Amino acid sequence: MKLSIYRFNPETGEPPRMQDYDVAPAAGDKKLLDLLMRLRTADDSLSFRRSCREGICGSDAMNINGRNGLACLTALEGLKEPVVLRPLPGFPVIRDLIVDMTQFFAHYHSIKPWLIAEEPPPERERVQTPDERERLNGLYECILCACCSAFCPSYWWNPDKFIGPAGLLQAYRFIADSRDVATAERLDFLDDVYRLYRCRTIMNCTEVCPKGLSPSHAIERIRIALLKRSS
Amino acid sequence: MARPVRPLPVFLNLLRIRFPVGAIASIAHRVAGVLLFLALPPLALGLDASLRSEAGFEAMRDLLSSPWRALVGLILVWAAAHHLLAGIRHLLMDVGIGGGLAQARASARAVLVVAVLLALVFAAGWLT
């Protein structure tokens, strides 16, 4: 199978280049990550992140044939050759397919991704009705792989000011939580031309989410919550 | 923390990214908006000239009758149609209609196709 992979080594000072590889998948190689691991036994200078190899850790997000995705969830079968692999668009490249996610996680941190509840915790858990729990579905599953934010034109042009689809989906996860008491403060923070309103509903985020989530829908819910509050 | 002195490279070559139909409709929306904005002053001046006198009207008609300028007109008609349709699409999405991925893809495709069709219908009317 033919691959063309983005290579960058910060130590040489040379600009990034594309390197061609030809590697035969062994029996049992089902996903792109399997092939990358095989490739790395032949060329141990090739750098990429990976951990769980089953779409839970979100480490191996990359641009695969022009679309962001997880290597471990991308089937080899049906991939157009040469398979062109590049780092996540718009993120500073540390080495090969490894990007600097500092800013991405700073945005995540800014939305206070934890439950804010004033009263001391009860003896047992903070209970929710089945309906209240249902509202978290499609939100809590986010693995913060950054496929969405790195495919969002609004995030490309304003990575420092726009929170991006991943952070906004996480923000709505806590707004929607019946146990959280800080909804008003959370909405105050998001009510900003850059943080929330840079979203132009292009929906690239929802197109590429490897978990099948819809950040654009979460953003729509935040906007509606703000609208209802202002009227 | 040891960091390289050189700025790190960023991959953001838009020609190497495979855009979904919604992104294409969105960038076309922007391009159409810029074209309409730039075209507004000359069009307003032309309208003013055509309304001022019969000679002015004839002069403007002659100016617009060449095929080359008709092409410019055609592009502007496309721009107006696309901008209007894409804007209505966004208004509907803002009130919660058509926000699902399948519907959004279908409406983006519809906007792209219908805007071109409207421009062609207009061109057919223009030439006859």
PDB file of C-alpha atoms in Angstrom, chain A residues 31 54-62 64 67-74 88 141-151 166 204-215, chain B residues 101:
ATOM      1  CA  LYS A  31      -6.980  -0.003  10.332  1.00  0.00           C
ATOM      2  CA  GLU A  54      -9.604   1.944  19.535  1.00  0.00           C
ATOM      3  CA  GLY A  55     -10.959   5.477  19.312  1.00  0.00           C
ATOM      4  CA  ILE A  56     -11.135   6.250  23.026  1.00  0.00           C
ATOM      5  CA  CYS A  57      -7.965   8.201  23.770  1.00  0.00           C
ATOM      6  CA  GLY A  58      -8.099  10.531  20.772  1.00  0.00           C
ATOM      7  CA  SER A  59      -4.309  10.613  20.301  1.00  0.00           C
ATOM      8  CA  ASP A  60      -3.935   9.622  16.656  1.00  0.00           C
ATOM      9  CA  ALA A  61      -5.970  12.390  15.024  1.00  0.00           C
ATOM     10  CA  MET A  62      -4.490  13.431  11.670  1.00  0.00           C
ATOM     11  CA  ILE A  64      -6.090  11.553   6.144  1.00  0.00           C
ATOM     12  CA  ARG A  67     -10.084  14.924   5.954  1.00  0.00           C
ATOM     13  CA  ASN A  68      -9.382  14.827   9.673  1.00  0.00           C
ATOM     14  CA  GLY A  69      -9.876  11.498  11.383  1.00  0.00           C
ATOM     15  CA  LEU A  70      -8.442   8.968  13.788  1.00  0.00           C
ATOM     16  CA  ALA A  71      -5.964   6.530  12.238  1.00  0.00           C
ATOM     17  CA  CYS A  72      -7.235   3.771  14.545  1.00  0.00           C
ATOM     18  CA  LEU A  73     -10.838   4.133  13.319  1.00  0.00           C
ATOM     19  CA  THR A  74      -9.980   4.530   9.632  1.00  0.00           C
ATOM     20  CA  LEU A  88      -3.982  18.378  11.902  1.00  0.00           C
ATOM     21  CA  GLU A 141     -18.673  11.125  24.569  1.00  0.00           C
ATOM     22  CA  CYS A 142     -16.213  13.736  23.217  1.00  0.00           C
ATOM     23  CA  ILE A 143     -12.623  12.452  23.464  1.00  0.00           C
ATOM     24  CA  LEU A 144     -10.930  15.815  22.694  1.00  0.00           C
ATOM     25  CA  CYS A 145      -9.061  14.479  19.671  1.00  0.00           C
ATOM     26  CA  ALA A 146      -9.317  17.932  17.984  1.00  0.00           C
ATOM     27  CA  CYS A 147     -10.446  16.561  14.611  1.00  0.00           C
ATOM     28  CA  CYS A 148     -13.328  19.082  14.665  1.00  0.00           C
ATOM     29  CA  SER A 149     -11.488  22.225  15.754  1.00  0.00           C
ATOM     30  CA  ALA A 150      -8.654  21.460  13.308  1.00  0.00           C
ATOM     31  CA  PHE A 151     -11.198  21.249  10.460  1.00  0.00           C
ATOM     32  CA  ALA A 166     -14.601  20.933  20.736  1.00  0.00           C
ATOM     33  CA  ASN A 204     -17.102  20.944   9.124  1.00  0.00           C
ATOM     34  CA  CYS A 205     -16.888  19.867  12.785  1.00  0.00           C
ATOM     35  CA  THR A 206     -19.874  17.563  12.548  1.00  0.00           C
ATOM     36  CA  GLU A 207     -18.632  16.269   9.177  1.00  0.00           C
ATOM     37  CA  VAL A 208     -15.386  14.912  10.624  1.00  0.00           C
ATOM     38  CA  CYS A 209     -16.179  13.964  14.251  1.00  0.00           C
ATOM     39  CA  PRO A 210     -14.907  10.378  14.572  1.00  0.00           C
ATOM     40  CA  LYS A 211     -17.348   9.779  17.427  1.00  0.00           C
ATOM     41  CA  GLY A 212     -20.329  10.886  15.337  1.00  0.00           C
ATOM     42  CA  LEU A 213     -21.091  13.840  17.613  1.00  0.00           C
ATOM     43  CA  SER A 214     -22.476  17.177  16.483  1.00  0.00           C
ATOM     44  CA  PRO A 215     -20.593  20.187  17.873  1.00  0.00           C
TER      45      PRO A 215
ATOM     46  CA  LEU B 101     -25.921  16.837   9.011  1.00  0.00           C
TER      47      LEU B 101
END
